Amino acid sequence: MQTALRTSLPETELASRASFAPHARVAREERQEERRVQTTGLPLSIRGLRKSFGDNEVLRGIDLHIPAGQFVAIVGKSGCGKSTLLRLIAGLEKIDAGSIGFGQDVQPEDIRVMFQEPRLLPWARVLANVEVGLGRDRASKDAHARAEKALTEVGLADKRDQWPSVLSGGQKQRVALGRALVSRPRVLAFDEPLGALDALTRISMQRLLERVWRDQGFTAILVTHDVSEAVALADRVLVIEEGRIAHDVVVSAARPRQRGSAELAGLEGSILSHLLSADDRT
Amino acid sequence: MSLIDSISLPRSVRLPRLDGLVQWIVPLAIIAIWQVACVTGFVPTRVLPAPSDVALAGWKLLLSGELVRNIWVSFWRASIGFLIGGSIGFAFGLANGLSQLSAKLTDTTLQMVRNVPHLALIPLVILWFGIDESAKLFLVALGVFFPIYLNTLHGIRTVDPQLIEMGRIYGMTDGELFRRVIFPGALPSIFVGIRFALGIMWLTLIVAETIAASSGLGYMAMQAREFMLIDVVVLSILIYALLGKLADSASRVLERLTLSWHPAFQKR
Ligand SMILES: Nc1ncnc2c1ncn2[C@@H]1O[C@H](COP(=O)(O)OP(=O)(O)OP(=O)(O)O)[C@@H](O)[C@H]1O
Ligand SMILES: [Mg+2]
């Protein structure tokens, strides 16, 4: 679906140029090296994964290895099974065949998902909504403190006592991010988390995602319709076609990345042409 | 209603102290016009006694203790009947909202029973229970049961499935899921049921007390009719109106307290 794909926005470039001063860049690059060494993320191995809904064969054998701490983006045309793959990884659907392994036993708190809708409890204050993310640790004594810390990380400490209904769409999504982060997950799966946001909010959320990923070192899997978002954030972009991974594109550009740079634009163009040619064939 | 008021009135025009009084202007005006109409002989007092006569009748009954006793009896019947019917309705609503099996087992039957107007059962109920307390309680409970049942069921069925999935992802147990997601989500709908049920509660009680009782407000009105005491008849009707309003206000206060998260109830 051509219409569903976005190309890079001119304001993206301006915004990102303004944000990175040269000295900050050096510091961040050092931090990135550090993160590679001591990542808290889990590796992910998927073998021969299949999933059907009735006669509809959605995933027809996915083989994939994601190293610990990698940021992977998944793109593909609407209905190709991106959400299904994510839901299988998060354990929300039953696997028909194949396997998904994390290299060790995982706790439910280790894997978190964030959706396009914030899914906040309207009858709980912002802080209580973040506490939900603690899972079985909800009742622990430091629950409050941990939730407040997560809320500070997403920049909403001052909204802790508000009802979700008074927040803007972007703020709600940040609360949802805080809730996903509060248990210090080792794998974080995003299903178009920024899909419903306007262009500017989307850019600031992309920066926030990248920042928390760098700080916490979880393995990130991002499903998105926006190819420019995929190449700007991910170490690697997977294109799903006909239930399989059709392309596996490495984005080697150094971070922090220059939005709309020739390198990213080239990658984006080639991924888009993959998607469009698949669309023409069907 | 509060929502529409607060939207349509600009903030500067709202006078908080007058706000509470405004709603009483129309009832007071009606009483004043009524009084004038009676005193000037425009309305014959055989048709409608003047408010002052009604008040006087009320005062006499109050002194004799009859009024308080009858109000108390009616109030007691209404509350107990409401509690019994309401809790059974709530329990069935929960069971059928949460369990497919329970819904399959009982929902069709309940829907059939619902189509029988419960006041049509009065002759049968009198045969069963005579005119003692259980007859009135039974009728009130039956009347209250359905609005509470239906709205609890509807509330639970319409809780956002995405929120339930979210609760499961974040490891809520069944109990927690109910307490933190399903019940709060169903609460607005349950309140709709409660307000419907309160209306039905008074209606049922009036009818039941008028037909088969030896005490209570409805009985007081019937007695007065036999002795042609029209002021007492009008008094009983006014008291019913007041009690109905009181019950409605109580449920509104409760609603405000428990649904303070709801955009419609937020103070600004
Ligand atoms: N619970 C379900 N029951 C039946 N079919 C389903 C279910 N979930 C997904 N599908 C089907 O599986 C296919 C893939 O759906 P999925 O949601 O994974 O697509 P997607 O790639 O995320 O699409 P989009 O980009 O539009 O979100 C679709 O054809 C959809 O109809
Ligand atoms: Mg999807």
XYZ file of C-alpha atoms and ligand atoms in Angstrom:
582
model
C 0.000 0.000 0.000
C 1.783 3.065 -1.221
C -0.299 5.488 0.766
C 0.570 3.877 4.052
C 4.290 4.468 3.615
C 5.807 7.755 4.509
C 8.884 9.261 3.015
C 11.218 11.444 5.003
C 9.818 14.774 6.094
C 11.827 17.937 5.518
C 11.267 19.096 9.124
C 12.767 15.832 10.350
C 16.116 16.909 9.030
C 15.972 20.371 10.546
C 14.869 19.139 13.924
C 17.588 16.554 14.223
C 20.328 18.925 13.063
C 19.391 21.383 15.702
C 19.382 18.786 18.434
C 22.912 17.419 18.256
C 25.747 19.710 19.149
C 29.190 18.301 18.193
C 30.405 17.818 21.780
C 27.225 15.959 22.666
C 27.843 13.659 19.770
C 31.231 12.556 21.073
C 29.796 11.819 24.486
C 26.937 9.824 23.031
C 29.215 7.761 20.829
C 31.273 6.801 23.834
C 28.138 5.794 25.663
C 27.058 3.673 22.768
C 30.313 1.706 22.904
C 29.776 1.151 26.580
C 26.228 -0.050 25.958
C 27.381 -2.656 23.455
C 29.557 -4.196 26.124
C 27.101 -4.306 29.001
C 23.685 -4.633 27.402
C 20.823 -5.904 29.507
C 18.930 -7.025 26.417
C 18.169 -10.607 25.538
C 19.001 -12.206 22.197
C 16.098 -13.555 20.209
C 16.114 -16.672 18.019
C 13.139 -17.481 15.893
C 13.087 -20.714 13.889
C 10.532 -21.885 11.356
C 7.796 -19.791 12.920
C 4.347 -20.321 11.409
C 0.985 -18.882 12.229
C -2.403 -19.175 10.541
C -5.817 -17.816 11.377
C -8.202 -20.377 9.911
C -7.294 -20.708 6.220
C -5.309 -17.502 6.301
C -1.618 -18.432 6.451
C -0.139 -15.261 7.899
C 3.425 -16.291 8.771
C 4.934 -19.052 6.639
C 8.274 -19.791 8.211
C 10.144 -16.950 9.836
C 13.813 -17.510 10.645
C 15.484 -14.715 12.487
C 18.257 -14.082 14.966
C 18.424 -10.802 16.830
C 21.557 -10.217 18.914
C 21.116 -8.861 22.438
C 20.524 -5.128 22.543
C 19.907 -4.671 18.834
C 17.282 -2.247 17.557
C 15.286 -3.959 14.806
C 12.565 -2.377 12.723
C 9.961 -4.420 10.885
C 8.181 -3.007 7.850
C 5.816 -4.501 5.314
C 2.529 -3.763 3.705
C -0.627 -3.661 5.759
C -1.897 -7.086 6.746
C 1.406 -8.859 6.072
C 1.611 -10.145 9.632
C 3.834 -7.619 11.435
C 1.546 -7.327 14.424
C 1.063 -11.069 14.465
C 4.829 -11.612 14.637
C 5.104 -9.123 17.480
C 2.224 -10.710 19.381
C 3.835 -14.118 19.018
C 7.132 -12.778 20.377
C 5.283 -11.223 23.316
C 3.436 -14.473 23.964
C -0.003 -13.018 23.216
C -0.809 -15.611 20.557
C -0.138 -19.329 20.348
C 2.596 -20.522 17.995
C 1.404 -22.987 15.320
C 4.849 -24.325 14.479
C 8.481 -23.387 15.072
C 10.051 -21.755 18.094
C 10.951 -18.463 19.713
C 13.842 -18.504 22.169
C 15.489 -15.853 24.325
C 18.612 -17.797 25.118
C 17.522 -18.337 28.727
C 14.430 -18.542 30.914
C 12.538 -15.293 30.900
C 10.197 -13.691 33.419
C 7.011 -12.022 32.207
C 8.460 -8.670 33.342
C 11.404 -9.111 30.941
C 9.288 -8.680 27.828
C 7.039 -5.675 27.314
C 4.877 -4.483 24.448
C 3.691 -1.049 23.521
C 0.785 -0.542 21.139
C -0.490 2.203 18.919
C -3.188 2.940 21.517
C -1.803 3.900 24.921
C -4.212 1.523 26.717
C -4.108 3.470 29.964
C -6.670 2.791 32.689
C -8.886 5.909 32.584
C -9.814 5.451 36.269
C -6.232 5.372 37.526
C -3.990 8.415 37.933
C -0.889 8.650 35.762
C 1.429 7.338 38.477
C -0.850 4.368 39.238
C -0.945 3.585 35.531
C 2.840 3.423 35.449
C 2.835 1.194 38.547
C 0.736 -1.329 36.622
C 3.896 -1.971 34.593
C 5.710 -3.392 37.613
C 3.807 -6.654 37.189
C 4.233 -8.837 40.240
C 6.313 -6.156 41.980
C 3.300 -3.832 42.132
C 2.835 -4.472 45.819
C 6.483 -3.924 46.734
C 7.534 -1.017 48.929
C 9.568 0.824 46.310
C 6.782 0.606 43.711
C 6.029 4.323 44.034
C 9.638 5.352 43.747
C 10.257 3.142 40.734
C 7.152 4.423 38.961
C 8.178 8.002 39.651
C 11.598 7.343 38.238
C 10.133 5.870 35.056
C 7.799 8.830 34.781
C 10.753 11.202 35.084
C 12.554 9.267 32.360
C 9.711 9.977 29.941
C 9.541 13.597 31.090
C 6.139 13.529 32.759
C 7.010 13.719 36.446
C 4.764 16.763 36.863
C 1.717 14.894 35.554
C 1.829 12.098 38.129
C -1.483 13.004 39.778
C -3.479 13.707 36.609
C -6.214 11.557 35.117
C -5.201 10.165 31.706
C -8.187 11.868 30.057
C -6.593 15.301 30.436
C -3.340 14.324 28.689
C -2.572 14.883 25.015
C -2.097 11.914 22.689
C 1.686 12.209 22.849
C 1.683 12.474 26.636
C -0.535 9.404 26.944
C 1.869 7.491 24.772
C 4.752 8.615 26.962
C 2.917 7.340 30.034
C 2.484 4.032 28.203
C 6.235 4.042 27.496
C 6.936 4.726 31.169
C 4.705 1.816 32.118
C 6.573 -0.449 29.687
C 9.975 0.696 30.997
C 9.287 0.589 34.713
C 10.023 -3.119 35.073
C 13.349 -2.689 33.237
C 12.395 -5.045 30.392
C 15.068 -6.842 28.416
C 12.991 -7.029 25.243
C 10.672 -4.207 24.267
C 8.325 -4.679 21.319
C 6.589 -1.683 19.761
C 3.580 -2.009 17.461
C 3.363 1.294 15.589
C 3.642 3.209 18.848
C 3.799 6.547 17.067
C 1.254 5.803 14.361
C -1.445 8.043 15.803
C 0.755 11.060 16.552
C 1.291 14.225 14.561
C 4.605 14.769 12.769
C 6.265 16.936 15.417
C 5.240 14.831 18.396
C 6.336 11.797 16.440
C 9.837 13.170 16.022
C 10.247 14.009 19.676
C 8.933 10.551 20.597
C 11.431 8.958 18.207
C 14.225 10.761 20.006
C 12.832 9.630 23.335
C 12.677 6.014 22.157
C 16.246 6.143 20.932
C 17.408 7.724 24.176
C 15.814 5.181 26.488
C 17.019 2.364 24.291
C 20.588 3.686 24.529
C 20.298 4.232 28.263
C 18.748 0.894 29.133
C 20.126 -1.377 26.456
C 17.082 -3.572 25.924
C 16.521 -5.391 22.671
C 14.057 -3.272 20.679
C 11.663 -4.528 18.012
C 9.749 -1.776 16.291
C 6.910 -2.356 13.853
C 6.289 0.750 11.788
C 4.658 2.007 8.615
C 7.153 4.803 8.352
C 10.295 3.701 6.515
C 12.156 6.907 7.371
C 11.431 6.196 11.050
C 12.746 2.667 10.591
C 16.064 3.728 9.051
C 16.487 6.588 11.504
C 16.108 4.418 14.599
C 17.037 0.852 13.777
C 20.305 -1.052 13.448
C 18.525 -3.310 11.013
C 15.320 -3.184 8.987
C 13.378 -6.349 8.132
C 10.886 -6.371 5.287
C 8.129 -8.965 5.564
C 6.482 -10.225 2.391
C 4.152 -13.149 1.946
C 4.713 -14.420 5.433
C 8.484 -14.485 5.246
C 11.355 -12.117 5.818
C 12.050 -10.981 2.278
C 14.819 -8.444 3.010
C 17.155 -7.917 5.884
C 18.797 -4.506 5.561
C 21.595 -3.403 7.891
C 21.650 0.287 8.760
C 25.245 0.935 9.657
C 25.026 4.734 9.900
C 26.659 5.973 13.096
C 24.520 7.419 15.872
C 23.376 10.048 16.473
C 22.015 9.955 12.979
C 21.531 12.804 10.634
C 17.933 12.596 9.493
C 17.617 12.801 5.746
C 21.334 12.344 5.191
C 22.254 10.895 1.822
C 23.105 7.550 3.401
C 19.749 7.153 5.188
C 17.813 8.541 2.241
C 19.457 5.973 -0.037
C 18.542 3.132 2.290
C 15.042 4.426 2.670
C 14.651 4.612 -1.089
C 15.807 1.052 -1.616
C 13.515 -0.301 1.141
C 10.606 1.637 -0.305
C 11.264 0.236 -3.753
C 11.269 -3.310 -2.280
C 7.887 -2.612 -0.732
C 6.444 -1.008 -3.826
C 7.626 -3.730 -6.176
C 6.043 -6.319 -3.878
C 2.876 -4.288 -4.054
C 2.968 -4.167 -7.846
C 3.389 -7.919 -8.059
C 0.162 -8.564 -6.152
C -26.774 17.178 32.353
C -23.955 18.611 34.348
C -21.786 18.192 31.298
C -24.035 20.249 29.064
C -24.468 22.933 31.688
C -20.802 23.388 32.239
C -20.067 23.530 28.535
C -22.773 25.961 27.528
C -22.272 28.380 30.414
C -19.152 30.508 30.176
C -17.146 30.408 33.340
C -17.652 34.010 34.330
C -21.436 33.658 34.272
C -21.470 30.749 36.717
C -22.370 31.819 40.199
C -21.650 28.807 42.369
C -23.847 29.810 45.298
C -26.868 30.463 43.115
C -26.272 27.297 41.123
C -27.812 25.080 43.776
C -30.826 27.350 44.193
C -31.716 27.760 40.533
C -33.269 24.305 40.284
C -35.787 25.190 43.025
C -37.171 28.305 41.316
C -39.671 26.396 39.158
C -41.092 24.128 41.926
C -41.468 27.131 44.264
C -43.168 29.174 41.556
C -45.600 26.332 40.894
C -46.481 26.119 44.601
C -46.999 29.890 44.759
C -49.287 29.918 41.703
C -51.154 26.905 43.097
C -51.697 28.653 46.417
C -52.976 31.794 44.720
C -55.282 29.776 42.465
C -56.824 28.003 45.478
C -57.169 31.082 47.680
C -58.892 33.077 44.929
C -61.276 30.189 44.331
C -60.046 29.685 40.772
C -59.493 26.022 41.649
C -62.152 24.547 43.993
C -60.516 22.996 47.081
C -62.637 19.849 46.521
C -60.549 19.263 43.390
C -57.182 20.375 44.694
C -56.497 21.565 48.246
C -54.265 24.608 48.704
C -50.601 23.933 49.534
C -51.200 25.490 52.943
C -53.964 22.917 53.623
C -51.666 20.111 52.519
C -48.957 21.436 54.821
C -51.458 21.628 57.664
C -52.573 18.023 57.061
C -48.915 17.035 57.050
C -48.336 18.824 60.332
C -51.270 17.056 61.987
C -50.125 13.658 60.771
C -46.620 14.477 61.922
C -47.855 15.295 65.414
C -49.855 12.071 65.611
C -46.724 10.145 64.570
C -48.643 8.506 61.737
C -46.676 10.241 58.991
C -43.254 9.268 60.277
C -44.368 5.687 60.863
C -45.737 5.334 57.320
C -42.746 6.976 55.680
C -40.449 4.755 57.678
C -42.352 1.609 56.672
C -42.262 2.577 52.994
C -38.616 3.580 53.154
C -37.724 0.306 54.829
C -39.618 -1.762 52.222
C -38.024 0.175 49.388
C -34.478 -0.215 50.738
C -34.705 -3.890 51.623
C -36.422 -4.741 48.349
C -33.814 -2.727 46.464
C -30.945 -4.413 48.285
C -32.287 -7.907 47.673
C -33.243 -7.401 44.020
C -30.179 -5.259 43.333
C -27.692 -7.747 44.746
C -29.235 -10.691 42.937
C -29.307 -8.682 39.700
C -25.711 -7.590 40.215
C -24.626 -11.163 40.953
C -26.303 -12.519 37.811
C -24.913 -9.626 35.774
C -21.391 -10.419 36.995
C -21.751 -14.160 36.469
C -23.187 -13.830 32.974
C -20.760 -11.085 31.996
C -17.724 -13.059 33.126
C -18.693 -16.626 32.282
C -19.921 -17.832 28.913
C -21.346 -20.950 30.491
C -23.395 -19.052 33.025
C -24.683 -16.721 30.302
C -25.714 -19.625 28.099
C -27.430 -21.266 31.032
C -29.496 -18.364 32.365
C -29.583 -15.379 30.008
C -32.357 -16.617 27.710
C -34.566 -17.513 30.670
C -34.002 -14.135 32.280
C -34.757 -12.318 29.050
C -38.061 -14.191 28.827
C -39.031 -13.372 32.380
C -38.115 -9.754 31.726
C -40.882 -9.462 29.178
C -43.532 -10.132 31.811
C -44.464 -6.796 33.429
C -43.740 -7.474 37.070
C -46.828 -5.613 38.238
C -48.916 -8.181 36.340
C -47.814 -10.638 39.012
C -49.620 -8.781 41.793
C -52.660 -11.110 41.915
C -50.377 -14.126 41.994
C -48.153 -12.565 44.634
C -51.140 -11.821 46.830
C -52.218 -15.446 46.521
C -48.736 -16.578 47.478
C -47.831 -14.178 50.241
C -51.112 -12.521 51.261
C -50.629 -8.868 52.041
C -47.744 -9.165 54.468
C -44.261 -7.693 53.999
C -42.852 -10.422 51.787
C -45.329 -9.594 49.018
C -44.105 -6.007 48.750
C -40.444 -6.963 49.098
C -40.846 -9.596 46.428
C -42.375 -7.162 43.959
C -39.829 -4.421 44.590
C -36.943 -6.875 44.357
C -38.296 -8.277 41.102
C -38.749 -4.798 39.643
C -35.263 -3.706 40.635
C -33.590 -6.909 39.492
C -33.800 -6.358 35.739
C -32.359 -2.860 35.275
C -29.448 -3.764 37.518
C -28.919 -7.129 35.860
C -29.062 -5.795 32.323
C -26.809 -2.811 32.929
C -24.222 -4.735 34.923
C -24.089 -7.321 32.144
C -23.842 -4.642 29.481
C -21.170 -2.780 31.438
C -18.981 -5.843 31.804
C -19.425 -6.933 28.199
C -18.417 -3.540 26.880
C -15.213 -3.115 28.875
C -12.486 -2.342 26.335
C -10.908 -5.720 25.421
C -7.625 -3.921 24.751
C -7.502 -2.873 28.394
C -8.177 -6.441 29.491
C -5.374 -7.655 27.252
C -3.132 -4.958 28.722
C -3.958 -6.171 32.230
C -3.066 -9.737 31.274
C 0.218 -8.641 29.649
C 1.170 -6.873 32.849
C 0.519 -10.023 34.839
C -2.700 -9.183 36.639
C -4.370 -12.137 38.294
C -8.081 -12.732 37.650
C -8.945 -10.977 40.895
C -6.797 -7.969 40.119
C -8.119 -7.818 36.591
C -11.647 -7.681 37.949
C -10.859 -5.111 40.617
C -8.681 -2.815 38.554
C -10.055 -3.140 35.020
C -13.415 -4.870 34.638
C -15.341 -3.477 37.589
C -14.266 0.175 37.189
C -14.961 -0.129 33.480
C -18.478 -1.430 34.105
C -19.274 1.068 36.844
C -20.738 3.890 34.706
C -23.187 1.426 33.199
C -24.019 -0.030 36.623
C -24.953 3.453 37.798
C -27.328 3.848 34.883
C -28.963 0.624 36.085
C -29.166 1.903 39.659
C -30.931 5.084 38.609
C -33.436 3.169 36.501
C -33.962 0.750 39.354
C -34.659 3.554 41.830
C -37.487 4.809 39.639
C -38.971 1.336 39.325
C -38.539 0.780 43.051
C -40.867 3.681 43.971
C -43.372 2.873 41.250
C -43.642 -0.747 42.346
C -43.945 0.199 45.979
C -46.720 2.727 45.406
C -48.749 0.265 43.377
C -48.174 -2.584 45.810
C -49.012 -0.473 48.862
C -52.107 0.925 47.228
C -53.448 -2.513 46.401
C -52.264 -4.708 49.219
C -50.981 -3.200 52.433
C -51.994 -2.179 55.921
C -49.312 0.452 56.394
C -47.016 2.676 54.349
C -47.504 5.771 52.250
C -49.611 4.081 49.580
C -51.883 2.679 52.273
C -52.126 6.136 53.872
C -53.256 7.597 50.540
C -55.856 4.858 50.013
C -57.238 5.310 53.525
C -57.472 9.056 52.967
C -59.357 8.487 49.746
C -61.962 6.423 51.563
C -62.504 9.231 54.062
C -62.392 11.870 51.308
C -59.300 13.501 52.846
C -58.006 14.951 49.609
C -55.271 16.967 51.360
C -53.716 13.746 52.705
C -53.902 12.144 49.256
C -52.028 15.096 47.744
C -49.575 15.028 50.636
C -48.739 11.360 49.958
C -48.119 12.087 46.309
C -45.787 14.989 47.188
C -43.882 12.832 49.639
C -43.376 10.192 46.970
C -41.970 12.873 44.684
C -39.613 14.072 47.408
C -38.410 10.586 48.295
C -37.823 9.833 44.643
C -35.780 12.982 44.259
C -33.826 12.134 47.403
C -32.936 8.665 46.142
C -31.869 10.092 42.808
C -29.668 12.717 44.481
C -28.067 10.072 46.673
C -27.152 7.993 43.638
C -25.779 11.085 41.904
C -23.534 11.885 44.837
C -22.274 8.314 44.866
C -21.696 8.512 41.138
C -19.708 11.711 41.466
C -17.547 10.206 44.171
C -16.749 6.971 42.373
C -16.524 8.271 38.809
C -14.351 11.299 39.476
C -11.975 10.051 36.780
C -14.679 10.313 34.136
C -14.318 13.370 31.870
C -18.029 14.145 32.421
C -17.498 14.547 36.168
C -14.259 16.436 36.208
C -14.170 19.735 37.992
C -12.345 22.361 36.104
N -7.073 -12.637 15.843
C -7.136 -12.810 14.498
N -8.076 -13.600 13.952
C -8.149 -13.771 12.623
N -7.322 -13.198 11.741
C -6.359 -12.394 12.224
C -6.220 -12.142 13.619
N -5.181 -11.312 13.800
C -4.709 -11.041 12.575
N -5.405 -11.682 11.615
C -5.141 -11.636 10.172
O -3.785 -11.824 9.989
C -3.289 -10.997 8.941
C -2.112 -10.190 9.471
O -2.566 -9.292 10.469
P -1.582 -8.316 11.223
O -2.399 -7.575 12.173
O -0.458 -9.099 11.750
O -1.099 -7.382 10.030
P -0.140 -6.130 10.114
O 1.014 -6.422 9.257
O 0.124 -5.758 11.514
O -1.043 -5.031 9.408
P -1.105 -3.476 9.727
O 0.131 -2.898 9.152
O -2.311 -3.027 8.978
O -1.217 -3.311 11.196
C -4.458 -10.160 8.487
O -4.949 -10.699 7.286
C -5.467 -10.289 9.570
O -6.753 -10.276 9.038
Mg -0.536 -4.155 12.801
